[in-house]
PDB file of C-alpha atoms in Angstrom:
ATOM      1  CA  MET O   1     111.119 142.448 132.996  1.00  0.00           C
ATOM      2  CA  SER O   2     112.379 140.436 130.027  1.00  0.00           C
ATOM      3  CA  SER O   3     109.326 140.102 127.789  1.00  0.00           C
ATOM      4  CA  THR O   4     106.483 136.475 127.586  1.00  0.00           C
ATOM      5  CA  LEU O   5     106.797 136.579 123.745  1.00  0.00           C
ATOM      6  CA  LEU O   6     108.990 137.784 121.065  1.00  0.00           C
ATOM      7  CA  VAL O   7     108.911 137.781 117.297  1.00  0.00           C
ATOM      8  CA  LEU O   8     111.952 137.670 115.557  1.00  0.00           C
ATOM      9  CA  ASN O   9     111.516 139.284 112.178  1.00  0.00           C
ATOM     10  CA  GLU O  10     114.879 139.156 109.797  1.00  0.00           C
ATOM     11  CA  VAL O  11     115.361 139.093 106.076  1.00  0.00           C
ATOM     12  CA  ALA O  12     118.522 139.236 104.049  1.00  0.00           C
ATOM     13  CA  VAL O  13     119.235 142.319 101.717  1.00  0.00           C
ATOM     14  CA  ALA O  14     120.542 142.861  98.983  1.00  0.00           C
ATOM     15  CA  PRO O  15     124.430 144.458  98.906  1.00  0.00           C
ATOM     16  CA  GLY O  16     124.609 148.174  99.277  1.00  0.00           C
ATOM     17  CA  LYS O  17     121.546 148.348 100.008  1.00  0.00           C
ATOM     18  CA  VAL O  18     121.003 147.841 103.635  1.00  0.00           C
ATOM     19  CA  ASP O  19     121.176 151.542 104.877  1.00  0.00           C
ATOM     20  CA  GLN O  20     118.397 152.449 102.562  1.00  0.00           C
ATOM     21  CA  VAL O  21     116.140 149.327 103.792  1.00  0.00           C
ATOM     22  CA  LEU O  22     116.807 150.347 107.531  1.00  0.00           C
ATOM     23  CA  ALA O  23     116.363 154.218 106.688  1.00  0.00           C
ATOM     24  CA  GLU O  24     112.714 153.028 105.205  1.00  0.00           C
ATOM     25  CA  TRP O  25     111.774 150.521 107.517  1.00  0.00           C
ATOM     26  CA  SER O  26     113.222 152.893 110.902  1.00  0.00           C
ATOM     27  CA  GLU O  27     110.414 155.507 109.221  1.00  0.00           C
ATOM     28  CA  LEU O  28     107.806 153.301 109.185  1.00  0.00           C
ATOM     29  CA  ASN O  29     108.486 151.791 112.503  1.00  0.00           C
ATOM     30  CA  GLN O  30     108.088 155.885 114.217  1.00  0.00           C
ATOM     31  CA  LYS O  31     104.992 156.120 112.060  1.00  0.00           C
ATOM     32  CA  GLU O  32     103.503 152.858 113.871  1.00  0.00           C
ATOM     33  CA  PRO O  33     105.545 152.458 117.197  1.00  0.00           C
ATOM     34  CA  VAL O  34     105.615 149.663 119.158  1.00  0.00           C
ATOM     35  CA  ALA O  35     106.930 149.660 123.070  1.00  0.00           C
ATOM     36  CA  GLY O  36     110.452 148.006 123.289  1.00  0.00           C
ATOM     37  CA  ARG O  37     110.453 146.737 119.677  1.00  0.00           C
ATOM     38  CA  ALA O  38     114.219 147.049 118.508  1.00  0.00           C
ATOM     39  CA  LEU O  39     115.918 147.436 115.031  1.00  0.00           C
ATOM     40  CA  LEU O  40     119.439 145.629 114.694  1.00  0.00           C
ATOM     41  CA  ARG O  41     122.407 145.021 111.902  1.00  0.00           C
ATOM     42  CA  SER O  42     124.131 141.873 111.776  1.00  0.00           C
ATOM     43  CA  LEU O  43     127.704 142.244 111.959  1.00  0.00           C
ATOM     44  CA  ASP O  44     128.277 138.813 109.489  1.00  0.00           C
ATOM     45  CA  ASP O  45     126.593 140.024 106.736  1.00  0.00           C
ATOM     46  CA  ASP O  46     123.757 142.201 105.054  1.00  0.00           C
ATOM     47  CA  ASN O  47     121.011 140.716 107.604  1.00  0.00           C
ATOM     48  CA  VAL O  48     118.704 142.601 109.576  1.00  0.00           C
ATOM     49  CA  LEU O  49     116.398 141.887 112.027  1.00  0.00           C
ATOM     50  CA  GLU O  50     113.349 143.526 113.965  1.00  0.00           C
ATOM     51  CA  ILE O  51     112.904 142.295 117.509  1.00  0.00           C
ATOM     52  CA  THR O  52     109.399 142.781 118.673  1.00  0.00           C
ATOM     53  CA  PRO O  53     107.809 142.054 122.224  1.00  0.00           C
ATOM     54  CA  VAL O  54     104.521 141.096 122.498  1.00  0.00           C
ATOM     55  CA  ALA O  55     102.627 140.722 125.939  1.00  0.00           C
ATOM     56  CA  ASP O  56      99.730 138.646 124.020  1.00  0.00           C
ATOM     57  CA  LEU O  57      99.127 136.599 120.408  1.00  0.00           C
ATOM     58  CA  ALA O  58      96.446 139.280 119.808  1.00  0.00           C
ATOM     59  CA  GLU O  59      98.926 141.783 119.116  1.00  0.00           C
ATOM     60  CA  LEU O  60     100.140 139.748 116.169  1.00  0.00           C
ATOM     61  CA  GLY O  61      97.809 140.848 113.816  1.00  0.00           C
ATOM     62  CA  ALA O  62      98.567 144.424 113.920  1.00  0.00           C
ATOM     63  CA  LEU O  63     101.879 143.302 113.593  1.00  0.00           C
ATOM     64  CA  ASN O  64     101.124 141.586 110.364  1.00  0.00           C
ATOM     65  CA  THR O  65      99.076 144.680 108.967  1.00  0.00           C
ATOM     66  CA  VAL O  66     102.698 146.777 109.755  1.00  0.00           C
ATOM     67  CA  TRP O  67     104.644 143.827 107.755  1.00  0.00           C
ATOM     68  CA  GLN O  68     102.483 144.296 105.317  1.00  0.00           C
ATOM     69  CA  ARG O  69     103.589 148.004 104.548  1.00  0.00           C
ATOM     70  CA  LEU O  70     106.750 146.812 105.421  1.00  0.00           C
ATOM     71  CA  TRP O  71     106.701 144.556 102.320  1.00  0.00           C
ATOM     72  CA  GLU O  72     105.988 147.407 100.060  1.00  0.00           C
ATOM     73  CA  SER O  73     108.647 149.209 100.735  1.00  0.00           C
ATOM     74  CA  VAL O  74     111.359 147.284 101.056  1.00  0.00           C
ATOM     75  CA  SER O  75     111.042 144.517  98.962  1.00  0.00           C
ATOM     76  CA  ALA O  76     112.632 145.044  95.844  1.00  0.00           C
ATOM     77  CA  ASP O  77     115.564 145.532  97.535  1.00  0.00           C
ATOM     78  CA  LEU O  78     115.847 141.815  99.423  1.00  0.00           C
ATOM     79  CA  VAL O  79     116.860 138.679  98.507  1.00  0.00           C
ATOM     80  CA  THR O  80     115.302 136.518 100.894  1.00  0.00           C
ATOM     81  CA  ASP O  81     111.599 136.810 102.126  1.00  0.00           C
ATOM     82  CA  PHE O  82     111.252 137.728 105.634  1.00  0.00           C
ATOM     83  CA  ARG O  83     112.231 134.768 108.076  1.00  0.00           C
ATOM     84  CA  ARG O  84     109.753 135.032 111.488  1.00  0.00           C
ATOM     85  CA  GLN O  85     109.482 133.485 113.997  1.00  0.00           C
ATOM     86  CA  LEU O  86     107.680 133.809 117.687  1.00  0.00           C
ATOM     87  CA  LEU O  87     109.571 132.598 121.186  1.00  0.00           C
ATOM     88  CA  ASP O  88     108.118 132.023 124.253  1.00  0.00           C
ATOM     89  CA  PHE O  89     110.146 133.040 127.290  1.00  0.00           C
ATOM     90  CA  VAL O  90     111.322 129.801 129.642  1.00  0.00           C
ATOM     91  CA  GLU O  91     114.036 132.056 132.068  1.00  0.00           C
ATOM     92  CA  ALA O  92     116.619 134.938 132.789  1.00  0.00           C
ATOM     93  CA  PRO O  93     119.844 133.766 134.331  1.00  0.00           C
ATOM     94  CA  LYS O  94     120.904 137.578 133.828  1.00  0.00           C
ATOM     95  CA  ASP O  95     117.314 139.296 133.255  1.00  0.00           C
ATOM     96  CA  VAL O  96     116.802 142.865 132.185  1.00  0.00           C
ATOM     97  CA  ALA O  97     114.278 145.824 133.612  1.00  0.00           C
ATOM     98  CA  ASP O  98     112.725 146.242 129.745  1.00  0.00           C
ATOM     99  CA  PRO O  99     111.279 143.818 127.399  1.00  0.00           C
ATOM    100  CA  LEU O 100     114.457 143.703 125.479  1.00  0.00           C
ATOM    101  CA  PRO O 101     118.246 144.262 126.543  1.00  0.00           C
ATOM    102  CA  GLN O 102     119.043 147.925 126.133  1.00  0.00           C
ATOM    103  CA  THR O 103     122.399 147.123 125.385  1.00  0.00           C
ATOM    104  CA  PRO O 104     124.303 148.075 121.652  1.00  0.00           C
ATOM    105  CA  TYR O 105     124.923 144.877 120.555  1.00  0.00           C
ATOM    106  CA  VAL O 106     122.398 141.515 120.707  1.00  0.00           C
ATOM    107  CA  GLN O 107     123.552 138.195 120.110  1.00  0.00           C
ATOM    108  CA  LEU O 108     121.236 134.951 119.264  1.00  0.00           C
ATOM    109  CA  ARG O 109     122.509 131.682 120.192  1.00  0.00           C
ATOM    110  CA  HIS O 110     120.117 129.291 118.901  1.00  0.00           C
ATOM    111  CA  ILE O 111     120.147 125.228 118.982  1.00  0.00           C
ATOM    112  CA  GLU O 112     117.561 122.464 118.911  1.00  0.00           C
ATOM    113  CA  VAL O 113     117.598 120.382 121.801  1.00  0.00           C
ATOM    114  CA  LYS O 114     116.696 116.370 121.646  1.00  0.00           C
ATOM    115  CA  PRO O 115     113.271 115.972 122.760  1.00  0.00           C
ATOM    116  CA  ARG O 116     114.074 113.278 124.915  1.00  0.00           C
ATOM    117  CA  GLU O 117     116.842 115.195 126.385  1.00  0.00           C
ATOM    118  CA  TYR O 118     115.399 118.143 127.097  1.00  0.00           C
ATOM    119  CA  ALA O 119     114.603 117.835 130.686  1.00  0.00           C
ATOM    120  CA  ALA O 120     118.324 116.893 131.161  1.00  0.00           C
ATOM    121  CA  TYR O 121     119.502 119.782 129.176  1.00  0.00           C
ATOM    122  CA  ARG O 122     117.625 122.459 131.478  1.00  0.00           C
ATOM    123  CA  GLU O 123     119.231 120.871 134.463  1.00  0.00           C
ATOM    124  CA  TRP O 124     122.976 120.602 132.727  1.00  0.00           C
ATOM    125  CA  ARG O 125     123.052 124.368 131.092  1.00  0.00           C
ATOM    126  CA  GLU O 126     122.355 125.469 134.696  1.00  0.00           C
ATOM    127  CA  ASN O 127     125.427 124.273 136.396  1.00  0.00           C
ATOM    128  CA  THR O 128     127.476 124.846 132.880  1.00  0.00           C
ATOM    129  CA  ILE O 129     126.325 127.938 130.660  1.00  0.00           C
ATOM    130  CA  PHE O 130     123.872 129.841 133.356  1.00  0.00           C
ATOM    131  CA  ASP O 131     127.348 129.373 135.212  1.00  0.00           C
ATOM    132  CA  VAL O 132     129.303 131.018 132.787  1.00  0.00           C
ATOM    133  CA  VAL O 133     127.146 133.767 131.897  1.00  0.00           C
ATOM    134  CA  ARG O 134     126.004 134.839 135.327  1.00  0.00           C
ATOM    135  CA  ARG O 135     129.880 135.206 136.146  1.00  0.00           C
ATOM    136  CA  ALA O 136     130.853 136.831 133.093  1.00  0.00           C
ATOM    137  CA  ASP O 137     130.879 140.885 133.525  1.00  0.00           C
ATOM    138  CA  GLN O 138     130.395 141.133 129.557  1.00  0.00           C
ATOM    139  CA  VAL O 139     127.539 139.706 129.181  1.00  0.00           C
ATOM    140  CA  LYS O 140     125.060 142.034 130.489  1.00  0.00           C
ATOM    141  CA  ALA O 141     121.904 140.111 129.818  1.00  0.00           C
ATOM    142  CA  PHE O 142     121.128 136.657 128.753  1.00  0.00           C
ATOM    143  CA  LEU O 143     117.269 135.387 128.221  1.00  0.00           C
ATOM    144  CA  ALA O 144     116.382 131.737 127.290  1.00  0.00           C
ATOM    145  CA  TYR O 145     113.523 131.548 125.391  1.00  0.00           C
ATOM    146  CA  HIS O 146     112.143 128.360 123.013  1.00  0.00           C
ATOM    147  CA  SER O 147     110.182 128.190 120.288  1.00  0.00           C
ATOM    148  CA  LEU O 148     106.593 128.492 119.835  1.00  0.00           C
ATOM    149  CA  LEU O 149     106.349 129.301 116.162  1.00  0.00           C
ATOM    150  CA  SER O 150     109.227 128.349 113.657  1.00  0.00           C
ATOM    151  CA  SER O 151     110.680 126.923 110.893  1.00  0.00           C
ATOM    152  CA  GLU O 152     113.643 126.505 113.126  1.00  0.00           C
ATOM    153  CA  PRO O 153     112.563 124.947 116.157  1.00  0.00           C
ATOM    154  CA  GLY O 154     114.248 124.847 119.774  1.00  0.00           C
ATOM    155  CA  VAL O 155     116.574 126.925 122.285  1.00  0.00           C
ATOM    156  CA  MET O 156     117.356 130.638 121.726  1.00  0.00           C
ATOM    157  CA  PHE O 157     119.294 132.437 124.088  1.00  0.00           C
ATOM    158  CA  VAL O 158     119.202 136.467 123.721  1.00  0.00           C
ATOM    159  CA  SER O 159     122.203 138.230 125.040  1.00  0.00           C
ATOM    160  CA  GLY O 160     123.044 141.993 125.484  1.00  0.00           C
ATOM    161  CA  PHE O 161     126.678 143.315 125.556  1.00  0.00           C
ATOM    162  CA  GLU O 162     128.156 146.574 125.890  1.00  0.00           C
ATOM    163  CA  CYS O 163     131.764 146.128 125.018  1.00  0.00           C
ATOM    164  CA  GLU O 164     133.347 145.388 121.688  1.00  0.00           C
ATOM    165  CA  PRO O 165     132.450 142.055 120.272  1.00  0.00           C
ATOM    166  CA  ALA O 166     136.002 140.732 120.187  1.00  0.00           C
ATOM    167  CA  GLU O 167     135.763 141.364 124.038  1.00  0.00           C
ATOM    168  CA  TYR O 168     132.508 140.046 124.566  1.00  0.00           C
ATOM    169  CA  GLN O 169     133.163 136.620 122.529  1.00  0.00           C
ATOM    170  CA  LYS O 170     136.378 135.701 124.530  1.00  0.00           C
ATOM    171  CA  VAL O 171     133.414 134.450 127.342  1.00  0.00           C
ATOM    172  CA  PHE O 172     132.334 131.650 124.807  1.00  0.00           C
ATOM    173  CA  THR O 173     135.445 130.405 123.244  1.00  0.00           C
ATOM    174  CA  SER O 174     137.648 130.020 126.262  1.00  0.00           C
ATOM    175  CA  PRO O 175     138.605 126.408 126.436  1.00  0.00           C
ATOM    176  CA  ALA O 176     136.257 126.117 129.740  1.00  0.00           C
ATOM    177  CA  TYR O 177     133.275 126.820 127.606  1.00  0.00           C
ATOM    178  CA  GLN O 178     134.576 125.008 124.885  1.00  0.00           C
ATOM    179  CA  GLN O 179     134.422 121.775 126.785  1.00  0.00           C
ATOM    180  CA  ILE O 180     130.432 122.900 127.488  1.00  0.00           C
ATOM    181  CA  VAL O 181     129.878 123.004 123.788  1.00  0.00           C
ATOM    182  CA  GLN O 182     131.017 119.694 123.383  1.00  0.00           C
ATOM    183  CA  GLN O 183     129.356 118.288 126.418  1.00  0.00           C
ATOM    184  CA  ALA O 184     126.386 119.834 124.614  1.00  0.00           C
ATOM    185  CA  GLY O 185     126.981 118.481 120.827  1.00  0.00           C
ATOM    186  CA  ASP O 186     127.847 115.211 122.308  1.00  0.00           C
ATOM    187  CA  ARG O 187     124.170 114.666 123.803  1.00  0.00           C
ATOM    188  CA  TYR O 188     121.776 117.287 123.613  1.00  0.00           C
ATOM    189  CA  ILE O 189     122.133 119.332 120.253  1.00  0.00           C
ATOM    190  CA  VAL O 190     120.293 117.807 117.387  1.00  0.00           C
ATOM    191  CA  GLY O 191     123.217 117.549 114.768  1.00  0.00           C
ATOM    192  CA  GLY O 192     125.941 117.592 117.305  1.00  0.00           C
ATOM    193  CA  GLU O 193     127.982 120.495 117.865  1.00  0.00           C
ATOM    194  CA  SER O 194     127.447 121.690 114.015  1.00  0.00           C
ATOM    195  CA  GLY O 195     123.865 122.482 115.503  1.00  0.00           C
ATOM    196  CA  LEU O 196     124.702 125.385 116.872  1.00  0.00           C
ATOM    197  CA  TYR O 197     124.780 128.827 115.636  1.00  0.00           C
ATOM    198  CA  THR O 198     125.266 132.265 116.684  1.00  0.00           C
ATOM    199  CA  ARG O 199     124.608 135.687 115.242  1.00  0.00           C
ATOM    200  CA  VAL O 200     126.053 139.044 116.991  1.00  0.00           C
ATOM    201  CA  TYR O 201     123.943 142.224 115.437  1.00  0.00           C
ATOM    202  CA  LYS O 202     124.210 145.834 116.549  1.00  0.00           C
ATOM    203  CA  ARG O 203     121.232 148.167 117.054  1.00  0.00           C
ATOM    204  CA  VAL O 204     120.350 150.871 114.470  1.00  0.00           C
ATOM    205  CA  ASP O 205     118.348 152.409 116.714  1.00  0.00           C
ATOM    206  CA  VAL O 206     120.214 153.497 120.124  1.00  0.00           C
TER     207      VAL O 206
END
């Protein structure tokens, strides 16, 4: 079953330094193992993302100790500080047996929903977004979270897939799905359609 809480920890790495940062980060994680944790590399840029499932908020203290060691190890090769957010589980149109999808690829899909429209949005997405992903064979996992602590609040979908990214993207670039995006932008998303962002990552620990 998918994790009740997720910690996303993302950073932009200096050009040419990604492999080195990943090696040092992976070595540290092996010394300080956390069940279900995944380390991923962005397919879009030089960002590195770590997703950590958390069963209880009390676990954040131990994570912070590890983050301090990570800072000491890799900070000289970074171009941004770490951007962290805590996500709270809402529902899973396609759930997983493990705390996180074990697929080679993970996509994050984020929007900020207008608060007055949130209840209507939850009902709307059940019959639109969720209907599409449930029927799409390319989508192996699709988990819906909401920010609990974040400088980038809102809805975060964590989607897992095994096929090539271009094949997976066909699910969300079809004319039918683009109409869904337009509906969401017109009514629910803060900032309209431009308020939607997606990022694809490849696991480096599988």
